[in-house]
Amino acid sequence: MLPEIHFVDPVCGMTVEPATAKAQTTYQGTTYYFCCPHCLKKFEADPHKFLGGPPEPMPVAPPPPSGTKRQYICPMDPEIVSDQPGTCPKCGMALEPRDVVAGDEADPEQERMVMLFWISAALTVPVLALAMGPMLVGQMHLPAWNPRMQAGLTTLVVVWCGDPFFRRAGDALRRGSLNMFTLIVLGVTTAHFYSLATLIWTGGTEGNAKYYFESAATIITLVLLGQVIEGRARRATTEAVRRLAGLAPKTARLIWSDGTEHEVALESLRLGDRVRIRPGEKIPVDGTVREGYSAVDESMLTGEPMPIDKSAGASVFAATLNTTGTLVVETEKLAAESLLAQIIRHVADAQRSRAPIQALVDRVSSVFVPIVLVVSIATFVLWFRLGGESGFATGMLNAVAVLMIACPCALGLATPMAITVGVGRGAQAGILVKSAEALERLHQADVLVVDKTGTLTEGKPRVVAIEAIGEFDADECLRLAASLEHASEHPLARAVVRAAKEKNLLLDPVHEFRAEPGHGVSGIVAGKRLMLGNPAHLKAAAVASDTLFDRIQAMRFGGQTVLVLAIDGRPAALFGLADALKTSSIEAVDRLRNDGVEVIMATGDNAMSAETVARQLGIATVHADVLPQDKRAIVQGLQAQGKIVAMAGDGINDAPALAQADVGIALGTGTDIAMASAPLTLVRGDLRAIADARALSADTLAVIQQNLVLAFAYNVLAIPLAAFGFLDPILASAAMSLSSISVIVNSLRLRA
C-alpha cells in the first residue's frame, strides 16, 4: 500500500501523483515513485529526490506544409474560392470556410450583421415617427428641424449600417454582374439622395417638399433582418461538421518504447504507434487491436446498438467507445484519414451541393434590374422632352417612383416569412425545420430511404423470445439467467436483466462468477451451476445442444441473437435477443406508401436481421451491411434516376446520406450529429410525423408561391403607373410597404 505522502512539483506547482514503476527497497523497505502530470518528471517519496524526466522526448506534431492556408468558399457558387474571408463577388453571399473544424468560433460576418441590424432598427424607429407622426395628426407643414433630423439619422443608417450592401453591389458591378444587392442599393440611394437634394434645395422650410428618408432607412433595416436570418441558417448547415470533428478525443495514451504511458496530442501520433484505451474511453485512432479484449460500442459510426467484441487482430475506429476491457491498439490511419474524417468530408461535400432558393431570386434580379433601370431612364427622358417647363422635375419624380416601387423588399420577404411561420407551425407539431429548401421539397419526394436501427426499430437489444426446454419453466430460466448476468457489464447481459426486472422477478446472488470474453458466463446461483452463452460456448463445454440446432437456426433466421442457458450441464432455455420494431413503424410505412412514396431500407446491420424487419413492414428494397459512404452512394444513385429522395435516420452513420438527400429527416431520439446534418428533425422519433411534415411542406410551398406572385404583381402593375405619373414617390413607397405587408399577412395564414 502506498504511503500517505502529498506534495507538489517544486518547479511547476502541480500535485504529484503515484506513477507505475518497479518497487525497490529504500523507503521502509520499498521505493515508491511519483510523477508530475504536467511535465512528467519522476520523484521518489521524497520530492527532493528527482529521478529525471521522460526516457525520450515527447512526440511533436509535424508543422503544416509550407504555404498551406485555410480556404473560403461561396455556398451558392462553389467555384468561388478565396484565401481570405469576405463576400462572393458574384452573388454577394458571405464566404464560409471550406474545411470546418471543431471549436470554430462564431462567424464574425454574422455577428456584424446582428449588430448592424439592431443599430439600424434603433435609428429607423425615430425616423418613421418623425415622418409619419405629423401626417397622423394632420400637420401639413413640418418644422425645419424635422426633415433635418430625419436626414441625419437616415444618413447614419445608410452610411454605417448599409455599408456591407454598398460594398457587395460595388464588387458585383466591377465584375460586370448584377445581383439582389444592386436593387437594394438603387432603392436606398435614390430615396436618400433625392431627399437630401430636396432638403438642401428648400432648406427644410418648404411645406410641400417631399422626403423619403423613412423609406431608405426601412429598406436597410429589413434587408439586414433578412441577412441575420440567412446567416443563422448558414451557420446551422456547418454545425453537423463541427460536431463530427469534435467527436474524436483530443489526446491518446501513447505507449513508449520503455513501456511507460503518456498522454499526447492526437496530432502527435505516427503510423505504427501503440496506444492504450481503458474501459469507458473513446478510441482515438483507426487501427488494429494488438493486446486485450473488450466490447466496443460502434453505434457512433454504424448506428447499430450491439457492441462488437474486439480481440487481437480486430479493427477499431476513432470515436467509437471502449466499454468493458482494456485494449492496446496499433495506429494504422492518422486522424486526417480516419473513417470519421471521411464521414466529415462526405457531410461537408453534400451540404455544399445544395441549391439555395436564393439562386432563383438572383437569376430573376439579374434580368429585373436592367429592365427597371431602362424603364426609369426612359421615364425621365420622355417626361423631360414632353413635359414642358415642369418636364425635368416631373421626370425626376416619376423616375424616382419607378426605382422606389422596384425595390425588392417584398421579394426578399416572400420566402423567409413563409418559412418562419411554417417552421413555427412545425415546431408545435414536433417537426423541427432548419432548411427552407427541404421544407419546400419534402412533399415532392417520391422515395424515402430509412435506416433500420433507431428509426424503424427501438435501437437497443431486448429479449424477444424465451423457449424453455423440456421440464424447465421459462420464467424460472429467465430469473436464473438474470441472476447470473447481473454481475456482467455486457449489453446483452443488461438486456436479460432488464427483461427479468420487467417481470418483477427476484434475483439471487451469484457465486464463482466467471466470464469468458466473446463466449459467455458461468457461475452458481441458488445451488445450481449455470452456463449462459452462445451455442458454440456450450458445445465447447460438452453441453449436449445438437438437438437444438433447428430451433436455434429458426431464431437466427428471425433476426435474433441466440443465447443458450444450461443448468447443471443440461440445456434449459433459449433466449432470443433482437432490436424490437417500433409500434408506429407499420402504420407509418403504410401511410407513406398510400401517399405514393416508395420506402427503401439502408442499414449497416446484417442482411438476415434487415430482411426480417423488412418482411414485417412490407418493404421490398433492402440494402444491408452498408457503410456510411455506401448510404450516401445509394441516395446519389436514386437522384441520378431523377428521383427526389428523402432520407430518415438517427445515427452518425446516416449523416452523409442525410446531408446528400434532397430532404434529410433526423429522428429526435437519435444522435446530435444526425440532427445537425438533417434539415428536418422529428422530435417524437416517430415516422408517422413524416406524413404530417409532407402536408406542412405542401402548405408552405403554396404560400411561398403566392408570396412571390404578390411581390412581383406589385412591381408589374405599379411600375407602369409610376412611369406615367399616376404614382409619386410617396405613393410608390407606400405601395412598396403594402406589398411587404401583403406578403407578411399571407404568410401568417400558415399558422392556422
mmCIF file of C-alpha atoms in Angstrom, residues 261-502:
data_model
loop_
_atom_site.group_PDB
_atom_site.id
_atom_site.type_symbol
_atom_site.label_atom_id
_atom_site.label_comp_id
_atom_site.label_asym_id
_atom_site.label_seq_id
_atom_site.Cartn_x
_atom_site.Cartn_y
_atom_site.Cartn_z
ATOM 1 C CA GLU A 261 2.468 5.567 -20.964
ATOM 2 C CA HIS A 262 1.929 9.278 -21.505
ATOM 3 C CA GLU A 263 -0.912 11.475 -22.710
ATOM 4 C CA VAL A 264 -0.021 13.100 -26.034
ATOM 5 C CA ALA A 265 -1.895 15.231 -28.531
ATOM 6 C CA LEU A 266 -3.683 13.181 -31.171
ATOM 7 C CA GLU A 267 -1.793 15.022 -33.911
ATOM 8 C CA SER A 268 1.475 13.734 -32.434
ATOM 9 C CA LEU A 269 0.742 10.087 -33.288
ATOM 10 C CA ARG A 270 2.566 8.337 -36.127
ATOM 11 C CA LEU A 271 1.705 5.220 -38.081
ATOM 12 C CA GLY A 272 2.682 2.187 -36.040
ATOM 13 C CA ASP A 273 2.377 3.909 -32.644
ATOM 14 C CA ARG A 274 0.601 1.874 -29.982
ATOM 15 C CA VAL A 275 -1.995 3.436 -27.688
ATOM 16 C CA ARG A 276 -3.821 2.066 -24.671
ATOM 17 C CA ILE A 277 -7.598 2.548 -24.351
ATOM 18 C CA ARG A 278 -9.114 1.896 -20.928
ATOM 19 C CA PRO A 279 -12.773 0.996 -20.217
ATOM 20 C CA GLY A 280 -15.101 3.931 -20.791
ATOM 21 C CA GLU A 281 -12.675 5.810 -23.057
ATOM 22 C CA LYS A 282 -13.153 6.701 -26.710
ATOM 23 C CA ILE A 283 -10.825 5.072 -29.202
ATOM 24 C CA PRO A 284 -8.601 7.850 -30.630
ATOM 25 C CA VAL A 285 -7.415 6.245 -33.888
ATOM 26 C CA ASP A 286 -8.263 3.788 -36.633
ATOM 27 C CA GLY A 287 -6.101 0.739 -36.049
ATOM 28 C CA THR A 288 -5.738 -2.910 -35.127
ATOM 29 C CA VAL A 289 -6.020 -4.440 -31.653
ATOM 30 C CA ARG A 290 -2.696 -5.949 -30.578
ATOM 31 C CA GLU A 291 -3.498 -6.810 -26.965
ATOM 32 C CA GLY A 292 -6.582 -7.156 -24.782
ATOM 33 C CA TYR A 293 -10.265 -7.901 -25.195
ATOM 34 C CA SER A 294 -13.303 -5.652 -24.946
ATOM 35 C CA ALA A 295 -16.767 -4.975 -26.294
ATOM 36 C CA VAL A 296 -16.646 -1.807 -28.409
ATOM 37 C CA ASP A 297 -19.744 0.306 -28.959
ATOM 38 C CA GLU A 298 -19.562 1.317 -32.631
ATOM 39 C CA SER A 299 -23.057 2.799 -32.762
ATOM 40 C CA MET A 300 -21.478 6.257 -33.186
ATOM 41 C CA LEU A 301 -20.426 5.126 -36.680
ATOM 42 C CA THR A 302 -22.671 2.203 -37.577
ATOM 43 C CA GLY A 303 -25.872 3.152 -35.762
ATOM 44 C CA GLU A 304 -26.197 -0.435 -34.516
ATOM 45 C CA PRO A 305 -26.862 -0.955 -30.796
ATOM 46 C CA MET A 306 -24.965 -4.227 -30.291
ATOM 47 C CA PRO A 307 -21.372 -3.630 -29.100
ATOM 48 C CA ILE A 308 -18.881 -5.747 -31.009
ATOM 49 C CA ASP A 309 -16.376 -7.988 -29.259
ATOM 50 C CA LYS A 310 -12.808 -6.991 -30.124
ATOM 51 C CA SER A 311 -9.662 -9.039 -29.515
ATOM 52 C CA ALA A 312 -6.181 -9.249 -31.041
ATOM 53 C CA GLY A 313 -6.327 -8.691 -34.800
ATOM 54 C CA ALA A 314 -9.687 -6.875 -34.862
ATOM 55 C CA SER A 315 -10.067 -3.443 -36.426
ATOM 56 C CA VAL A 316 -11.284 -0.467 -34.406
ATOM 57 C CA PHE A 317 -12.229 3.059 -35.429
ATOM 58 C CA ALA A 318 -11.756 6.519 -33.977
ATOM 59 C CA ALA A 319 -14.574 7.994 -31.851
ATOM 60 C CA THR A 320 -16.067 4.585 -31.005
ATOM 61 C CA LEU A 321 -16.456 3.731 -27.306
ATOM 62 C CA ASN A 322 -14.484 1.062 -25.476
ATOM 63 C CA THR A 323 -16.875 -0.381 -22.886
ATOM 64 C CA THR A 324 -15.621 -3.282 -20.782
ATOM 65 C CA GLY A 325 -11.916 -4.109 -21.173
ATOM 66 C CA THR A 326 -8.527 -2.570 -21.893
ATOM 67 C CA LEU A 327 -7.151 -2.561 -25.446
ATOM 68 C CA VAL A 328 -3.760 -1.856 -26.939
ATOM 69 C CA VAL A 329 -4.242 -0.565 -30.493
ATOM 70 C CA GLU A 330 -1.650 -0.037 -33.209
ATOM 71 C CA THR A 331 -2.281 3.107 -35.259
ATOM 72 C CA GLU A 332 -2.938 2.377 -38.939
ATOM 73 C CA LYS A 333 -4.511 5.663 -40.052
ATOM 74 C CA LEU A 334 -3.768 9.195 -38.954
ATOM 75 C CA ALA A 335 -6.581 11.486 -37.847
ATOM 76 C CA ALA A 336 -6.984 13.096 -41.278
ATOM 77 C CA GLU A 337 -7.559 9.700 -42.951
ATOM 78 C CA SER A 338 -9.765 8.012 -40.347
ATOM 79 C CA LEU A 339 -13.251 6.735 -41.091
ATOM 80 C CA LEU A 340 -14.633 9.626 -39.031
ATOM 81 C CA ALA A 341 -12.667 12.115 -41.149
ATOM 82 C CA GLN A 342 -14.087 10.540 -44.294
ATOM 83 C CA ILE A 343 -17.632 10.912 -42.932
ATOM 84 C CA ILE A 344 -16.901 14.576 -42.160
ATOM 85 C CA ARG A 345 -15.785 15.160 -45.745
ATOM 86 C CA HIS A 346 -18.884 13.413 -47.108
ATOM 87 C CA VAL A 347 -21.178 15.598 -44.980
ATOM 88 C CA ALA A 348 -19.372 18.796 -45.987
ATOM 89 C CA ASP A 349 -19.436 17.889 -49.693
ATOM 90 C CA ALA A 350 -23.127 17.015 -49.623
ATOM 91 C CA GLN A 351 -24.014 20.276 -47.878
ATOM 92 C CA ARG A 352 -22.166 22.338 -50.485
ATOM 93 C CA SER A 353 -24.031 20.568 -53.279
ATOM 94 C CA ARG A 354 -27.322 22.103 -52.159
ATOM 95 C CA ALA A 355 -29.099 24.634 -54.397
ATOM 96 C CA PRO A 356 -30.374 27.513 -52.237
ATOM 97 C CA ILE A 357 -33.629 29.155 -53.265
ATOM 98 C CA GLN A 358 -31.762 32.449 -53.267
ATOM 99 C CA ALA A 359 -30.202 31.385 -56.552
ATOM 100 C CA LEU A 360 -33.622 31.722 -58.218
ATOM 101 C CA VAL A 361 -34.114 35.192 -56.781
ATOM 102 C CA ASP A 362 -30.704 36.303 -58.028
ATOM 103 C CA ARG A 363 -31.384 34.954 -61.511
ATOM 104 C CA VAL A 364 -34.620 36.945 -61.591
ATOM 105 C CA SER A 365 -32.809 40.006 -60.267
ATOM 106 C CA SER A 366 -30.156 39.773 -62.983
ATOM 107 C CA VAL A 367 -32.926 40.348 -65.544
ATOM 108 C CA PHE A 368 -35.168 42.534 -63.428
ATOM 109 C CA VAL A 369 -32.554 45.162 -62.516
ATOM 110 C CA PRO A 370 -31.605 46.153 -66.075
ATOM 111 C CA ILE A 371 -35.278 46.339 -67.029
ATOM 112 C CA VAL A 372 -36.019 48.661 -64.101
ATOM 113 C CA LEU A 373 -33.040 50.876 -64.949
ATOM 114 C CA VAL A 374 -34.108 51.148 -68.570
ATOM 115 C CA VAL A 375 -37.695 51.968 -67.585
ATOM 116 C CA SER A 376 -36.534 54.571 -65.052
ATOM 117 C CA ILE A 377 -34.213 56.307 -67.548
ATOM 118 C CA ALA A 378 -36.837 56.157 -70.285
ATOM 119 C CA THR A 379 -39.383 57.697 -67.907
ATOM 120 C CA PHE A 380 -37.108 60.641 -67.137
ATOM 121 C CA VAL A 381 -36.173 61.212 -70.783
ATOM 122 C CA LEU A 382 -39.770 61.100 -72.030
ATOM 123 C CA TRP A 383 -41.084 63.436 -69.348
ATOM 124 C CA PHE A 384 -38.146 65.789 -69.813
ATOM 125 C CA ARG A 385 -38.846 66.050 -73.550
ATOM 126 C CA LEU A 386 -42.650 66.048 -73.409
ATOM 127 C CA GLY A 387 -43.397 67.620 -70.029
ATOM 128 C CA GLY A 388 -42.806 71.219 -70.950
ATOM 129 C CA GLU A 389 -41.469 73.580 -68.317
ATOM 130 C CA SER A 390 -42.020 71.132 -65.486
ATOM 131 C CA GLY A 391 -40.638 68.223 -67.501
ATOM 132 C CA PHE A 392 -37.385 67.969 -65.587
ATOM 133 C CA ALA A 393 -38.980 67.936 -62.112
ATOM 134 C CA THR A 394 -41.829 65.652 -63.208
ATOM 135 C CA GLY A 395 -39.452 63.300 -64.991
ATOM 136 C CA MET A 396 -37.182 63.112 -61.952
ATOM 137 C CA LEU A 397 -40.101 62.403 -59.595
ATOM 138 C CA ASN A 398 -41.534 59.698 -61.834
ATOM 139 C CA ALA A 399 -38.112 58.103 -62.402
ATOM 140 C CA VAL A 400 -37.584 58.014 -58.647
ATOM 141 C CA ALA A 401 -41.042 56.470 -58.211
ATOM 142 C CA VAL A 402 -40.134 53.710 -60.674
ATOM 143 C CA LEU A 403 -36.983 52.887 -58.715
ATOM 144 C CA MET A 404 -38.842 53.044 -55.412
ATOM 145 C CA ILE A 405 -41.594 50.672 -56.478
ATOM 146 C CA ALA A 406 -38.986 48.273 -57.866
ATOM 147 C CA CYS A 407 -37.161 47.898 -54.549
ATOM 148 C CA PRO A 408 -37.220 44.162 -53.750
ATOM 149 C CA CYS A 409 -38.275 44.220 -50.098
ATOM 150 C CA ALA A 410 -41.374 42.078 -50.678
ATOM 151 C CA LEU A 411 -39.357 39.756 -52.889
ATOM 152 C CA GLY A 412 -36.803 39.361 -50.136
ATOM 153 C CA LEU A 413 -39.515 38.681 -47.547
ATOM 154 C CA ALA A 414 -41.557 36.262 -49.675
ATOM 155 C CA THR A 415 -39.665 33.116 -48.738
ATOM 156 C CA PRO A 416 -38.270 33.946 -45.246
ATOM 157 C CA MET A 417 -41.686 34.971 -43.891
ATOM 158 C CA ALA A 418 -43.410 31.827 -45.135
ATOM 159 C CA ILE A 419 -40.582 29.663 -43.859
ATOM 160 C CA THR A 420 -40.558 31.395 -40.470
ATOM 161 C CA VAL A 421 -44.278 30.836 -39.942
ATOM 162 C CA GLY A 422 -44.098 27.298 -41.345
ATOM 163 C CA VAL A 423 -41.225 26.465 -39.000
ATOM 164 C CA GLY A 424 -43.256 27.718 -36.039
ATOM 165 C CA ARG A 425 -46.235 25.601 -37.016
ATOM 166 C CA GLY A 426 -43.958 22.596 -37.476
ATOM 167 C CA ALA A 427 -42.358 23.088 -34.063
ATOM 168 C CA GLN A 428 -45.773 22.912 -32.431
ATOM 169 C CA ALA A 429 -46.309 19.571 -34.180
ATOM 170 C CA GLY A 430 -42.906 18.217 -33.173
ATOM 171 C CA ILE A 431 -41.254 18.900 -36.557
ATOM 172 C CA LEU A 432 -38.080 20.996 -36.311
ATOM 173 C CA VAL A 433 -37.094 22.655 -39.604
ATOM 174 C CA LYS A 434 -33.665 24.123 -40.395
ATOM 175 C CA SER A 435 -33.754 24.346 -44.198
ATOM 176 C CA ALA A 436 -36.178 26.274 -46.357
ATOM 177 C CA GLU A 437 -35.308 24.168 -49.371
ATOM 178 C CA ALA A 438 -36.070 20.925 -47.536
ATOM 179 C CA LEU A 439 -39.417 22.219 -46.312
ATOM 180 C CA GLU A 440 -40.311 23.215 -49.857
ATOM 181 C CA ARG A 441 -39.290 19.906 -51.422
ATOM 182 C CA LEU A 442 -40.486 17.328 -48.890
ATOM 183 C CA HIS A 443 -43.944 16.914 -50.403
ATOM 184 C CA GLN A 444 -42.328 16.340 -53.819
ATOM 185 C CA ALA A 445 -40.219 13.388 -52.580
ATOM 186 C CA ASP A 446 -41.161 10.096 -54.222
ATOM 187 C CA VAL A 447 -38.590 7.909 -52.406
ATOM 188 C CA LEU A 448 -37.897 7.643 -48.675
ATOM 189 C CA VAL A 449 -34.676 5.890 -47.636
ATOM 190 C CA VAL A 450 -34.791 4.805 -43.987
ATOM 191 C CA ASP A 451 -32.239 3.420 -41.580
ATOM 192 C CA LYS A 452 -33.321 0.414 -39.527
ATOM 193 C CA THR A 453 -31.898 0.728 -36.042
ATOM 194 C CA GLY A 454 -33.425 3.554 -34.059
ATOM 195 C CA THR A 455 -35.612 4.584 -36.995
ATOM 196 C CA LEU A 456 -37.813 1.578 -37.689
ATOM 197 C CA THR A 457 -36.720 -0.198 -34.518
ATOM 198 C CA GLU A 458 -36.179 0.894 -30.927
ATOM 199 C CA GLY A 459 -32.387 0.932 -31.204
ATOM 200 C CA LYS A 460 -31.474 -1.303 -28.235
ATOM 201 C CA PRO A 461 -31.401 -5.099 -27.708
ATOM 202 C CA ARG A 462 -34.321 -6.709 -25.910
ATOM 203 C CA VAL A 463 -35.276 -10.244 -25.021
ATOM 204 C CA VAL A 464 -37.986 -11.010 -27.570
ATOM 205 C CA ALA A 465 -38.276 -14.787 -27.145
ATOM 206 C CA ILE A 466 -37.683 -17.382 -24.407
ATOM 207 C CA GLU A 467 -38.039 -21.056 -25.309
ATOM 208 C CA ALA A 468 -37.864 -23.397 -22.316
ATOM 209 C CA ILE A 469 -36.503 -26.893 -22.996
ATOM 210 C CA GLY A 470 -38.111 -30.000 -21.514
ATOM 211 C CA GLU A 471 -39.467 -29.645 -17.994
ATOM 212 C CA PHE A 472 -37.818 -26.262 -17.349
ATOM 213 C CA ASP A 473 -40.016 -23.182 -16.771
ATOM 214 C CA ALA A 474 -39.417 -20.081 -18.924
ATOM 215 C CA ASP A 475 -39.781 -17.512 -16.109
ATOM 216 C CA GLU A 476 -37.555 -19.524 -13.775
ATOM 217 C CA CYS A 477 -34.923 -19.772 -16.504
ATOM 218 C CA LEU A 478 -35.128 -16.027 -17.033
ATOM 219 C CA ARG A 479 -34.744 -15.402 -13.292
ATOM 220 C CA LEU A 480 -31.685 -17.648 -13.077
ATOM 221 C CA ALA A 481 -30.130 -16.199 -16.225
ATOM 222 C CA ALA A 482 -30.649 -12.639 -14.993
ATOM 223 C CA SER A 483 -29.162 -13.546 -11.597
ATOM 224 C CA LEU A 484 -26.090 -14.875 -13.390
ATOM 225 C CA GLU A 485 -25.818 -11.928 -15.811
ATOM 226 C CA HIS A 486 -26.341 -9.362 -13.077
ATOM 227 C CA ALA A 487 -22.596 -9.461 -12.488
ATOM 228 C CA SER A 488 -21.792 -8.783 -16.166
ATOM 229 C CA GLU A 489 -21.487 -5.428 -17.931
ATOM 230 C CA HIS A 490 -22.113 -6.778 -21.438
ATOM 231 C CA PRO A 491 -25.047 -5.112 -23.286
ATOM 232 C CA LEU A 492 -26.732 -8.492 -23.907
ATOM 233 C CA ALA A 493 -26.426 -9.241 -20.207
ATOM 234 C CA ARG A 494 -28.142 -5.953 -19.371
ATOM 235 C CA ALA A 495 -30.957 -6.872 -21.760
ATOM 236 C CA VAL A 496 -31.526 -10.180 -19.924
ATOM 237 C CA VAL A 497 -31.509 -8.431 -16.540
ATOM 238 C CA ARG A 498 -33.912 -5.781 -17.832
ATOM 239 C CA ALA A 499 -36.333 -8.473 -19.054
ATOM 240 C CA ALA A 500 -36.339 -10.086 -15.592
ATOM 241 C CA LYS A 501 -36.958 -6.762 -13.859
ATOM 242 C CA GLU A 502 -39.877 -6.033 -16.192
#
